[in-house]
Structure formats: C-alpha cells, structure tokens
mmCIF file with all atom_site columns, C-alpha atoms in Angstrom:
data_model
loop_
_atom_site.group_PDB
_atom_site.id
_atom_site.type_symbol
_atom_site.label_atom_id
_atom_site.label_alt_id
_atom_site.label_comp_id
_atom_site.label_asym_id
_atom_site.label_entity_id
_atom_site.label_seq_id
_atom_site.pdbx_PDB_ins_code
_atom_site.Cartn_x
_atom_site.Cartn_y
_atom_site.Cartn_z
_atom_site.occupancy
_atom_site.B_iso_or_equiv
_atom_site.pdbx_formal_charge
_atom_site.auth_seq_id
_atom_site.auth_comp_id
_atom_site.auth_asym_id
_atom_site.auth_atom_id
_atom_site.pdbx_PDB_model_num
ATOM 1   C CA . MET A 1 1   ? -23.191 -4.935 10.043  1.00 41.00 ? 21  MET A CA 1
ATOM 2   C CA . SER A 1 2   ? -23.418 -3.141 6.832   1.00 38.00 ? 22  SER A CA 1
ATOM 3   C CA . SER A 1 3   ? -21.516 -4.313 3.809   1.00 39.00 ? 23  SER A CA 1
ATOM 4   C CA . THR A 1 4   ? -21.355 -0.853 2.463   1.00 37.00 ? 24  THR A CA 1
ATOM 5   C CA . PRO A 1 5   ? -18.262 0.279  1.483   1.00 38.00 ? 25  PRO A CA 1
ATOM 6   C CA . ARG A 1 6   ? -16.594 3.355  2.895   1.00 39.00 ? 26  ARG A CA 1
ATOM 7   C CA . THR A 1 7   ? -13.787 6.073  1.943   1.00 38.00 ? 27  THR A CA 1
ATOM 8   C CA . GLY A 1 8   ? -12.634 8.751  4.661   1.00 39.00 ? 28  GLY A CA 1
ATOM 9   C CA . THR A 1 9   ? -9.820  10.724 5.789   1.00 39.00 ? 29  THR A CA 1
ATOM 10  C CA . SER A 1 10  ? -8.253  10.655 9.562   1.00 38.00 ? 30  SER A CA 1
ATOM 11  C CA . SER A 1 11  ? -6.183  13.101 11.199  1.00 39.00 ? 31  SER A CA 1
ATOM 12  C CA . LEU A 1 12  ? -3.242  14.053 9.374   1.00 39.00 ? 32  LEU A CA 1
ATOM 13  C CA . PRO A 1 13  ? 0.096   15.483 11.081  1.00 42.00 ? 33  PRO A CA 1
ATOM 14  C CA . THR A 1 14  ? 1.114   19.056 10.610  1.00 40.00 ? 34  THR A CA 1
ATOM 15  C CA . PRO A 1 15  ? 2.119   20.220 6.843   1.00 40.00 ? 35  PRO A CA 1
ATOM 16  C CA . ARG A 1 16  ? 6.034   21.086 6.512   1.00 43.00 ? 36  ARG A CA 1
ATOM 17  C CA . THR A 1 17  ? 6.830   24.808 6.466   1.00 39.00 ? 37  THR A CA 1
ATOM 18  C CA . THR A 1 18  ? 9.270   27.007 4.962   1.00 40.00 ? 38  THR A CA 1
ATOM 19  C CA . ALA A 1 19  ? 9.894   30.561 6.466   1.00 43.00 ? 39  ALA A CA 1
ATOM 20  C CA . GLY A 1 20  ? 7.174   30.144 9.108   1.00 39.00 ? 40  GLY A CA 1
ATOM 21  C CA . ARG A 1 21  ? 4.298   29.438 6.412   1.00 37.00 ? 41  ARG A CA 1
ATOM 22  C CA . PRO A 1 22  ? 2.579   26.506 5.451   1.00 35.00 ? 42  PRO A CA 1
ATOM 23  C CA . ARG A 1 23  ? 3.645   25.028 2.224   1.00 36.00 ? 43  ARG A CA 1
ATOM 24  C CA . THR A 1 24  ? 0.085   24.043 1.183   1.00 33.00 ? 44  THR A CA 1
ATOM 25  C CA . ARG A 1 25  ? -2.751  26.279 2.038   1.00 35.00 ? 45  ARG A CA 1
ATOM 26  C CA . PRO A 1 26  ? -5.101  24.721 4.367   1.00 34.00 ? 46  PRO A CA 1
ATOM 27  C CA . SER A 1 27  ? -8.134  25.954 2.119   1.00 32.00 ? 47  SER A CA 1
ATOM 28  C CA . HIS A 1 28  ? -7.886  22.745 -0.206  1.00 35.00 ? 48  HIS A CA 1
ATOM 29  C CA . GLN A 1 29  ? -5.413  20.467 1.953   1.00 33.00 ? 49  GLN A CA 1
ATOM 30  C CA . TRP A 1 30  ? -6.747  20.051 5.715   1.00 31.00 ? 50  TRP A CA 1
ATOM 31  C CA . ARG A 1 31  ? -10.260 21.999 6.148   1.00 36.00 ? 51  ARG A CA 1
ATOM 32  C CA . THR A 1 32  ? -13.082 19.805 5.541   1.00 35.00 ? 52  THR A CA 1
ATOM 33  C CA . HIS A 1 33  ? -16.542 20.967 3.957   1.00 37.00 ? 53  HIS A CA 1
ATOM 34  C CA . SER A 1 34  ? -19.947 19.309 3.290   1.00 39.00 ? 54  SER A CA 1
ATOM 35  C CA . SER A 1 35  ? -19.369 19.798 -0.365  1.00 44.00 ? 55  SER A CA 1
ATOM 36  C CA . ALA A 1 36  ? -16.322 18.347 -0.823  1.00 42.00 ? 56  ALA A CA 1
ATOM 37  C CA . LEU A 1 37  ? -17.708 15.235 0.821   1.00 43.00 ? 57  LEU A CA 1
ATOM 38  C CA . ARG A 1 38  ? -20.555 15.286 -1.996  1.00 50.00 ? 58  ARG A CA 1
ATOM 39  C CA . SER A 1 39  ? -18.533 14.714 -5.036  1.00 52.00 ? 59  SER A CA 1
ATOM 40  C CA . PRO A 1 40  ? -17.093 10.804 -3.760  1.00 54.00 ? 60  PRO A CA 1
ATOM 41  C CA . SER A 1 41  ? -20.617 10.069 -2.879  1.00 57.00 ? 61  SER A CA 1
ATOM 42  C CA . SER A 1 42  ? -22.080 11.053 -6.397  1.00 62.00 ? 62  SER A CA 1
ATOM 43  C CA . ALA A 1 43  ? -19.403 9.125  -7.835  1.00 58.00 ? 63  ALA A CA 1
ATOM 44  C CA . PHE A 1 44  ? -19.994 6.073  -6.127  1.00 61.00 ? 64  PHE A CA 1
ATOM 45  C CA . PRO A 1 45  ? -23.639 6.175  -4.672  1.00 67.00 ? 65  PRO A CA 1
ATOM 46  C CA . ALA A 1 46  ? -23.095 3.025  -2.714  1.00 66.00 ? 66  ALA A CA 1
ATOM 47  C CA . SER A 1 47  ? -19.838 4.276  -0.731  1.00 62.00 ? 67  SER A CA 1
ATOM 48  C CA . ARG A 1 48  ? -20.316 6.258  2.402   1.00 62.00 ? 68  ARG A CA 1
ATOM 49  C CA . SER A 1 49  ? -17.747 9.182  3.271   1.00 61.00 ? 69  SER A CA 1
ATOM 50  C CA . ALA A 1 50  ? -16.500 10.273 6.333   1.00 64.00 ? 70  ALA A CA 1
ATOM 51  C CA . ALA A 1 51  ? -13.955 13.044 7.234   1.00 63.00 ? 71  ALA A CA 1
ATOM 52  C CA . ALA A 1 52  ? -12.141 14.615 10.039  1.00 61.00 ? 72  ALA A CA 1
ATOM 53  C CA . ARG A 1 53  ? -10.387 17.956 10.859  1.00 58.00 ? 73  ARG A CA 1
ATOM 54  C CA . GLY A 1 54  ? -6.645  18.249 12.111  1.00 53.00 ? 74  GLY A CA 1
ATOM 55  C CA . ARG A 1 55  ? -6.480  15.825 15.083  1.00 50.00 ? 75  ARG A CA 1
ATOM 56  C CA . THR A 1 56  ? -9.977  15.374 16.107  1.00 47.00 ? 76  THR A CA 1
ATOM 57  C CA . SER A 1 57  ? -10.232 12.000 14.688  1.00 55.00 ? 77  SER A CA 1
ATOM 58  C CA . PRO A 1 58  ? -13.086 10.384 16.818  1.00 50.00 ? 78  PRO A CA 1
ATOM 59  C CA . GLY A 1 59  ? -12.272 6.856  18.496  1.00 57.00 ? 79  GLY A CA 1
ATOM 60  C CA . SER A 1 60  ? -15.221 5.346  16.388  1.00 63.00 ? 80  SER A CA 1
ATOM 61  C CA . CYS A 1 61  ? -12.909 5.416  13.383  1.00 84.00 ? 81  CYS A CA 1
ATOM 62  C CA . ASP A 1 62  ? -11.039 2.547  14.549  1.00 90.00 ? 82  ASP A CA 1
ATOM 63  C CA . GLY A 1 63  ? -10.845 -0.270 12.074  1.00 93.00 ? 83  GLY A CA 1
ATOM 64  C CA . ALA A 1 64  ? -13.683 1.321  10.024  1.00 91.00 ? 84  ALA A CA 1
ATOM 65  C CA . PHE A 1 65  ? -12.499 0.840  6.668   1.00 92.00 ? 85  PHE A CA 1
ATOM 66  C CA . PRO A 1 66  ? -11.777 -2.485 4.648   1.00 95.00 ? 86  PRO A CA 1
ATOM 67  C CA . GLY A 1 67  ? -8.987  -0.193 2.568   1.00 94.00 ? 87  GLY A CA 1
ATOM 68  C CA . VAL A 1 68  ? -6.926  2.975  3.347   1.00 94.00 ? 88  VAL A CA 1
ATOM 69  C CA . LEU A 1 69  ? -5.268  4.717  0.429   1.00 95.00 ? 89  LEU A CA 1
ATOM 70  C CA . VAL A 1 70  ? -2.485  7.222  1.083   1.00 95.00 ? 90  VAL A CA 1
ATOM 71  C CA . ARG A 1 71  ? -1.124  9.010  -1.572  1.00 94.00 ? 91  ARG A CA 1
ATOM 72  C CA . ASP A 1 72  ? 1.210   11.917 -2.331  1.00 94.00 ? 92  ASP A CA 1
ATOM 73  C CA . LEU A 1 73  ? 1.144   12.684 1.715   1.00 94.00 ? 93  LEU A CA 1
ATOM 74  C CA . LEU A 1 74  ? 4.373   11.468 3.560   1.00 96.00 ? 94  LEU A CA 1
ATOM 75  C CA . HIS A 1 75  ? 6.624   13.719 1.844   1.00 95.00 ? 95  HIS A CA 1
ATOM 76  C CA . HIS A 1 76  ? 4.462   16.477 3.144   1.00 93.00 ? 96  HIS A CA 1
ATOM 77  C CA . VAL A 1 77  ? 4.344   16.097 6.900   1.00 94.00 ? 97  VAL A CA 1
ATOM 78  C CA . THR A 1 78  ? 6.573   16.381 9.535   1.00 93.00 ? 98  THR A CA 1
ATOM 79  C CA . ASP A 1 79  ? 5.863   13.054 11.343  1.00 96.00 ? 99  ASP A CA 1
ATOM 80  C CA . ARG A 1 80  ? 5.627   10.262 8.864   1.00 96.00 ? 100 ARG A CA 1
ATOM 81  C CA . ARG A 1 81  ? 5.120   7.660  11.360  1.00 96.00 ? 101 ARG A CA 1
ATOM 82  C CA . GLN A 1 82  ? 2.566   9.300  12.626  1.00 95.00 ? 102 GLN A CA 1
ATOM 83  C CA . ALA A 1 83  ? 0.305   9.670  9.570   1.00 95.00 ? 103 ALA A CA 1
ATOM 84  C CA . ALA A 1 84  ? 0.886   6.086  8.553   1.00 97.00 ? 104 ALA A CA 1
ATOM 85  C CA . ALA A 1 85  ? -0.057  5.112  12.307  1.00 96.00 ? 105 ALA A CA 1
ATOM 86  C CA . GLU A 1 86  ? -3.081  7.017  11.618  1.00 93.00 ? 106 GLU A CA 1
ATOM 87  C CA . ALA A 1 87  ? -3.701  5.056  8.161   1.00 94.00 ? 107 ALA A CA 1
ATOM 88  C CA . VAL A 1 88  ? -3.672  1.752  10.189  1.00 96.00 ? 108 VAL A CA 1
ATOM 89  C CA . ARG A 1 89  ? -5.621  2.594  12.686  1.00 95.00 ? 109 ARG A CA 1
ATOM 90  C CA . VAL A 1 90  ? -8.805  3.327  11.170  1.00 93.00 ? 110 VAL A CA 1
ATOM 91  C CA . LEU A 1 91  ? -7.730  -0.084 8.799   1.00 95.00 ? 111 LEU A CA 1
ATOM 92  C CA . ALA A 1 92  ? -9.995  -3.148 9.405   1.00 96.00 ? 112 ALA A CA 1
ATOM 93  C CA . PRO A 1 93  ? -7.887  -6.372 10.544  1.00 96.00 ? 113 PRO A CA 1
ATOM 94  C CA . GLY A 1 94  ? -6.963  -7.884 7.317   1.00 97.00 ? 114 GLY A CA 1
ATOM 95  C CA . GLY A 1 95  ? -7.685  -4.709 5.452   1.00 97.00 ? 115 GLY A CA 1
ATOM 96  C CA . THR A 1 96  ? -5.718  -3.433 2.952   1.00 97.00 ? 116 THR A CA 1
ATOM 97  C CA . LEU A 1 97  ? -3.201  -0.482 3.254   1.00 98.00 ? 117 LEU A CA 1
ATOM 98  C CA . VAL A 1 98  ? -1.975  0.951  -0.137  1.00 97.00 ? 118 VAL A CA 1
ATOM 99  C CA . VAL A 1 99  ? 0.854   3.639  -0.227  1.00 98.00 ? 119 VAL A CA 1
ATOM 100 C CA . LEU A 1 100 ? 1.761   5.566  -3.220  1.00 97.00 ? 120 LEU A CA 1
ATOM 101 C CA . GLU A 1 101 ? 4.615   8.396  -2.950  1.00 97.00 ? 121 GLU A CA 1
ATOM 102 C CA . PRO A 1 102 ? 6.653   10.022 -5.672  1.00 97.00 ? 122 PRO A CA 1
ATOM 103 C CA . ASN A 1 103 ? 10.710  8.522  -6.025  1.00 97.00 ? 123 ASN A CA 1
ATOM 104 C CA . GLY A 1 104 ? 13.442  11.109 -5.296  1.00 97.00 ? 124 GLY A CA 1
ATOM 105 C CA . ARG A 1 105 ? 15.704  9.001  -7.525  1.00 97.00 ? 125 ARG A CA 1
ATOM 106 C CA . ASN A 1 106 ? 13.664  9.645  -10.765 1.00 96.00 ? 126 ASN A CA 1
ATOM 107 C CA . PRO A 1 107 ? 15.150  12.452 -12.936 1.00 95.00 ? 127 PRO A CA 1
ATOM 108 C CA . LEU A 1 108 ? 11.999  14.264 -13.803 1.00 94.00 ? 128 LEU A CA 1
ATOM 109 C CA . VAL A 1 109 ? 10.627  13.698 -9.851  1.00 95.00 ? 129 VAL A CA 1
ATOM 110 C CA . ALA A 1 110 ? 13.733  15.414 -8.887  1.00 95.00 ? 130 ALA A CA 1
ATOM 111 C CA . LEU A 1 111 ? 13.529  18.018 -11.526 1.00 93.00 ? 131 LEU A CA 1
ATOM 112 C CA . GLN A 1 112 ? 9.697   18.940 -10.250 1.00 91.00 ? 132 GLN A CA 1
ATOM 113 C CA . ALA A 1 113 ? 11.227  18.910 -6.616  1.00 93.00 ? 133 ALA A CA 1
ATOM 114 C CA . ARG A 1 114 ? 13.680  21.909 -7.782  1.00 92.00 ? 134 ARG A CA 1
ATOM 115 C CA . LEU A 1 115 ? 11.106  23.540 -9.838  1.00 90.00 ? 135 LEU A CA 1
ATOM 116 C CA . VAL A 1 116 ? 8.266   23.463 -6.977  1.00 89.00 ? 136 VAL A CA 1
ATOM 117 C CA . PRO A 1 117 ? 9.338   24.418 -3.623  1.00 91.00 ? 137 PRO A CA 1
ATOM 118 C CA . ALA A 1 118 ? 6.484   22.841 -1.854  1.00 89.00 ? 138 ALA A CA 1
ATOM 119 C CA . GLU A 1 119 ? 7.897   19.440 -3.522  1.00 92.00 ? 139 GLU A CA 1
ATOM 120 C CA . ALA A 1 120 ? 11.764  20.346 -2.508  1.00 92.00 ? 140 ALA A CA 1
ATOM 121 C CA . GLU A 1 121 ? 11.381  17.090 -0.212  1.00 92.00 ? 141 GLU A CA 1
ATOM 122 C CA . LEU A 1 122 ? 11.106  15.081 -2.842  1.00 92.00 ? 142 LEU A CA 1
ATOM 123 C CA . ARG A 1 123 ? 14.641  14.900 -3.882  1.00 90.00 ? 143 ARG A CA 1
ATOM 124 C CA . ARG A 1 124 ? 15.361  12.865 -0.433  1.00 91.00 ? 144 ARG A CA 1
ATOM 125 C CA . PHE A 1 125 ? 12.384  10.633 -0.736  1.00 95.00 ? 145 PHE A CA 1
ATOM 126 C CA . THR A 1 126 ? 12.919  7.018  -1.628  1.00 97.00 ? 146 THR A CA 1
ATOM 127 C CA . PRO A 1 127 ? 11.113  3.806  -1.214  1.00 97.00 ? 147 PRO A CA 1
ATOM 128 C CA . GLU A 1 128 ? 13.165  3.321  1.957   1.00 98.00 ? 148 GLU A CA 1
ATOM 129 C CA . SER A 1 129 ? 11.759  6.564  3.094   1.00 97.00 ? 149 SER A CA 1
ATOM 130 C CA . VAL A 1 130 ? 7.893   4.838  3.073   1.00 98.00 ? 150 VAL A CA 1
ATOM 131 C CA . LEU A 1 131 ? 9.036   1.554  4.498   1.00 98.00 ? 151 LEU A CA 1
ATOM 132 C CA . ALA A 1 132 ? 10.802  3.583  7.453   1.00 98.00 ? 152 ALA A CA 1
ATOM 133 C CA . ALA A 1 133 ? 7.483   5.263  7.918   1.00 98.00 ? 153 ALA A CA 1
ATOM 134 C CA . LEU A 1 134 ? 5.584   1.802  8.110   1.00 98.00 ? 154 LEU A CA 1
ATOM 135 C CA . ALA A 1 135 ? 8.439   0.011  10.057  1.00 97.00 ? 155 ALA A CA 1
ATOM 136 C CA . GLY A 1 136 ? 6.954   -1.376 13.361  1.00 97.00 ? 156 GLY A CA 1
ATOM 137 C CA . LEU A 1 137 ? 3.310   -1.037 12.911  1.00 98.00 ? 157 LEU A CA 1
ATOM 138 C CA . PRO A 1 138 ? 1.016   -3.978 13.124  1.00 98.00 ? 158 PRO A CA 1
ATOM 139 C CA . LEU A 1 139 ? 1.181   -4.903 9.194   1.00 98.00 ? 159 LEU A CA 1
ATOM 140 C CA . ALA A 1 140 ? 1.934   -7.813 7.194   1.00 98.00 ? 160 ALA A CA 1
ATOM 141 C CA . PRO A 1 141 ? 5.571   -8.049 5.519   1.00 98.00 ? 161 PRO A CA 1
ATOM 142 C CA . PRO A 1 142 ? 4.746   -4.836 2.876   1.00 97.00 ? 162 PRO A CA 1
ATOM 143 C CA . ARG A 1 143 ? 4.926   -5.840 -1.034  1.00 97.00 ? 163 ARG A CA 1
ATOM 144 C CA . VAL A 1 144 ? 6.953   -2.910 -3.178  1.00 98.00 ? 164 VAL A CA 1
ATOM 145 C CA . GLU A 1 145 ? 6.835   -1.895 -6.594  1.00 97.00 ? 165 GLU A CA 1
ATOM 146 C CA . MET A 1 146 ? 7.576   0.920  -9.026  1.00 97.00 ? 166 MET A CA 1
ATOM 147 C CA . ALA A 1 147 ? 5.156   2.219  -11.338 1.00 95.00 ? 167 ALA A CA 1
ATOM 148 C CA . GLN A 1 148 ? 5.081   5.150  -14.164 1.00 93.00 ? 168 GLN A CA 1
ATOM 149 C CA . GLY A 1 149 ? 9.067   4.925  -15.682 1.00 94.00 ? 169 GLY A CA 1
ATOM 150 C CA . LEU A 1 150 ? 9.354   8.340  -16.888 1.00 92.00 ? 170 LEU A CA 1
ATOM 151 C CA . PRO A 1 151 ? 6.294   10.520 -16.220 1.00 92.00 ? 171 PRO A CA 1
ATOM 152 C CA . LEU A 1 152 ? 6.765   13.631 -18.790 1.00 92.00 ? 172 LEU A CA 1
ATOM 153 C CA . ARG A 1 153 ? 3.240   14.565 -18.183 1.00 89.00 ? 173 ARG A CA 1
ATOM 154 C CA . ARG A 1 154 ? 3.852   15.590 -14.805 1.00 85.00 ? 174 ARG A CA 1
ATOM 155 C CA . LEU A 1 155 ? 6.185   18.429 -15.912 1.00 87.00 ? 175 LEU A CA 1
ATOM 156 C CA . VAL A 1 156 ? 4.925   18.938 -19.402 1.00 91.00 ? 176 VAL A CA 1
ATOM 157 C CA . LEU A 1 157 ? 1.151   19.385 -18.218 1.00 91.00 ? 177 LEU A CA 1
ATOM 158 C CA . HIS A 1 158 ? 1.977   20.962 -15.349 1.00 88.00 ? 178 HIS A CA 1
ATOM 159 C CA . TYR A 1 159 ? -0.602  23.895 -14.390 1.00 84.00 ? 179 TYR A CA 1
ATOM 160 C CA . ARG A 1 160 ? 2.207   26.489 -13.346 1.00 85.00 ? 180 ARG A CA 1
ATOM 161 C CA . PHE A 1 161 ? 5.277   25.929 -15.861 1.00 85.00 ? 181 PHE A CA 1
ATOM 162 C CA . GLY A 1 162 ? 4.078   23.349 -18.279 1.00 89.00 ? 182 GLY A CA 1
ATOM 163 C CA . TRP A 1 163 ? 1.686   23.576 -21.420 1.00 92.00 ? 183 TRP A CA 1
ATOM 164 C CA . PRO A 1 164 ? -1.572  21.610 -20.122 1.00 91.00 ? 184 PRO A CA 1
ATOM 165 C CA . ALA A 1 165 ? -3.802  22.514 -23.615 1.00 91.00 ? 185 ALA A CA 1
ATOM 166 C CA . LEU A 1 166 ? -1.133  19.911 -24.765 1.00 91.00 ? 186 LEU A CA 1
ATOM 167 C CA . GLY A 1 167 ? -2.873  16.998 -22.779 1.00 88.00 ? 187 GLY A CA 1
ATOM 168 C CA . ARG A 1 168 ? -6.112  18.078 -24.355 1.00 91.00 ? 188 ARG A CA 1
ATOM 169 C CA . SER A 1 169 ? -5.100  17.160 -27.841 1.00 92.00 ? 189 SER A CA 1
ATOM 170 C CA . ARG A 1 170 ? -5.473  13.665 -28.788 1.00 93.00 ? 190 ARG A CA 1
ATOM 171 C CA . ALA A 1 171 ? -1.985  13.819 -30.977 1.00 94.00 ? 191 ALA A CA 1
ATOM 172 C CA . GLY A 1 172 ? -0.246  15.579 -28.289 1.00 92.00 ? 192 GLY A CA 1
ATOM 173 C CA . ALA A 1 173 ? -1.300  12.670 -25.408 1.00 91.00 ? 193 ALA A CA 1
ATOM 174 C CA . ALA A 1 174 ? -0.471  10.081 -27.734 1.00 93.00 ? 194 ALA A CA 1
ATOM 175 C CA . LEU A 1 175 ? 2.971   11.597 -28.551 1.00 94.00 ? 195 LEU A CA 1
ATOM 176 C CA . LEU A 1 176 ? 3.465   11.971 -24.810 1.00 94.00 ? 196 LEU A CA 1
ATOM 177 C CA . ALA A 1 177 ? 2.362   8.689  -24.074 1.00 93.00 ? 197 ALA A CA 1
ATOM 178 C CA . ARG A 1 178 ? 4.810   7.011  -26.750 1.00 94.00 ? 198 ARG A CA 1
ATOM 179 C CA . LEU A 1 179 ? 7.634   9.007  -25.528 1.00 94.00 ? 199 LEU A CA 1
ATOM 180 C CA . GLU A 1 180 ? 6.682   7.820  -21.676 1.00 93.00 ? 200 GLU A CA 1
ATOM 181 C CA . ASP A 1 181 ? 6.784   4.549  -22.737 1.00 93.00 ? 201 ASP A CA 1
ATOM 182 C CA . PHE A 1 182 ? 9.946   4.606  -24.714 1.00 92.00 ? 202 PHE A CA 1
ATOM 183 C CA . GLY A 1 183 ? 11.479  6.246  -21.428 1.00 89.00 ? 203 GLY A CA 1
ATOM 184 C CA . SER A 1 184 ? 10.223  3.783  -19.114 1.00 91.00 ? 204 SER A CA 1
ATOM 185 C CA . ARG A 1 185 ? 12.093  0.909  -21.264 1.00 93.00 ? 205 ARG A CA 1
ATOM 186 C CA . LEU A 1 186 ? 15.441  2.793  -20.908 1.00 93.00 ? 206 LEU A CA 1
ATOM 187 C CA . LEU A 1 187 ? 15.028  3.465  -17.209 1.00 95.00 ? 207 LEU A CA 1
ATOM 188 C CA . PRO A 1 188 ? 16.212  1.008  -14.287 1.00 96.00 ? 208 PRO A CA 1
ATOM 189 C CA . ARG A 1 189 ? 12.998  0.246  -12.691 1.00 95.00 ? 209 ARG A CA 1
ATOM 190 C CA . GLY A 1 190 ? 14.467  1.476  -9.124  1.00 96.00 ? 210 GLY A CA 1
ATOM 191 C CA . ARG A 1 191 ? 14.426  4.744  -10.524 1.00 97.00 ? 211 ARG A CA 1
ATOM 192 C CA . TRP A 1 192 ? 10.509  4.484  -11.741 1.00 97.00 ? 212 TRP A CA 1
ATOM 193 C CA . SER A 1 193 ? 8.563   7.604  -10.618 1.00 96.00 ? 213 SER A CA 1
ATOM 194 C CA . TYR A 1 194 ? 5.943   6.123  -8.036  1.00 96.00 ? 214 TYR A CA 1
ATOM 195 C CA . THR A 1 195 ? 6.944   3.843  -5.442  1.00 98.00 ? 215 THR A CA 1
ATOM 196 C CA . VAL A 1 196 ? 3.837   1.489  -4.333  1.00 98.00 ? 216 VAL A CA 1
ATOM 197 C CA . VAL A 1 197 ? 3.431   -0.227 -1.193  1.00 98.00 ? 217 VAL A CA 1
ATOM 198 C CA . ARG A 1 198 ? 0.891   -2.712 -0.633  1.00 98.00 ? 218 ARG A CA 1
ATOM 199 C CA . SER A 1 199 ? 0.152   -4.496 2.813   1.00 98.00 ? 219 SER A CA 1
ATOM 200 C CA . LYS A 1 200 ? -2.324  -5.920 5.170   1.00 98.00 ? 220 LYS A CA 1
ATOM 201 C CA . HIS A 1 201 ? -3.299  -5.085 8.560   1.00 98.00 ? 221 HIS A CA 1
ATOM 202 C CA . LEU A 1 202 ? -2.794  -8.038 11.024  1.00 96.00 ? 222 LEU A CA 1
#
C-alpha cells in the first residue's frame, strides 16, 4: 500500500439558492477541470489529487484519505449533514477531520453577512451549527477551538467593497495586523470569527 499523501474532494450537496439561482457559480465552485488539479500537484509534488463532480463520487474513495479539511462549506449547503457524512465517508479509520466555519456571533462576520447576499446564512451560523452537522457520525468526541478574533482584513481587503491594495502595502498590512490583535484581546473568545472543530474517524 502506498504511503503517498493524497488530497481530494467528494460529492457535495446542492448549494443554497436565492430566487431560483445558485448563490455560487458552478464555474468555480462545483465543476472540476484538469487544470484545477495541476496547482496542488505542482505545489506538493508528493501528493495525489482526486476529485468528483456532483453526486458521482466513486465508491472506491471510501476511507481513502488520512485527513479531510472542510473549510467555509457547511453554511453554503442545504444539507449540512450530508456534506459532513461525505467527508467522514472518504476519511480513513483513525484519520483526522478538521472543519473550519465562520462564526455568526462575530460582529465583522455578521456585517459581512449583511453586505454579501451569498453569505447571508452566516448570521445564523454558530459553533453549535457545526457540531449539529457532525452529531451521530462515527467520530471521536470533537475538540472545538475558536480562532481569529477580529478579522478586519476580511472586510477591509474584500475584493468587492474593500481596499485590497492596502494589503499589498507593508505599512497597511502591519497596521491591520496590530488592530486585529488589539480587537482580539477585547472580544470574548466565544465571539471570535472562526470555529475550528477537530475529530478522529472511529
């Protein structure tokens, strides 16, 4: 059996829709192109990439990966439970699952949810939402951490309504980092911007 690390994606539920249209465009969220797989392979030559389109994930992917990362996904899908179950299905026994999701209790995350229609669900998304999606799956008791207290860069550098050029300035980036650090000290940890859940496949 090869010990070569692998990365990949599995089948995903249909994204939430607004007025009958997908909130995210299939061109960059759901379609798989061969060119998209060349990037991780070139960055990590020892890795092996795998992908599946829609609900056609092959059964041979069962237990195929030693680690699975689910980031910024659950709040975009209609069936969070199905998405979480797919992540666990392709995870090898003893493998590590890591889920990162924004916390709607954070003031800046909540503000972004109001400014960006595709992120509206974030206002109702909390650490409990992540745990509910994982409940009952064959996982060890999850460990929950909170990260990134005050994500100023999430808004200030946003490509739609922010000032991305500020992030390319050393002085600007340093100022934002100091402000984020100061804000994180004032904000209770339960209101930090990211929920990080780690668990092991039983």
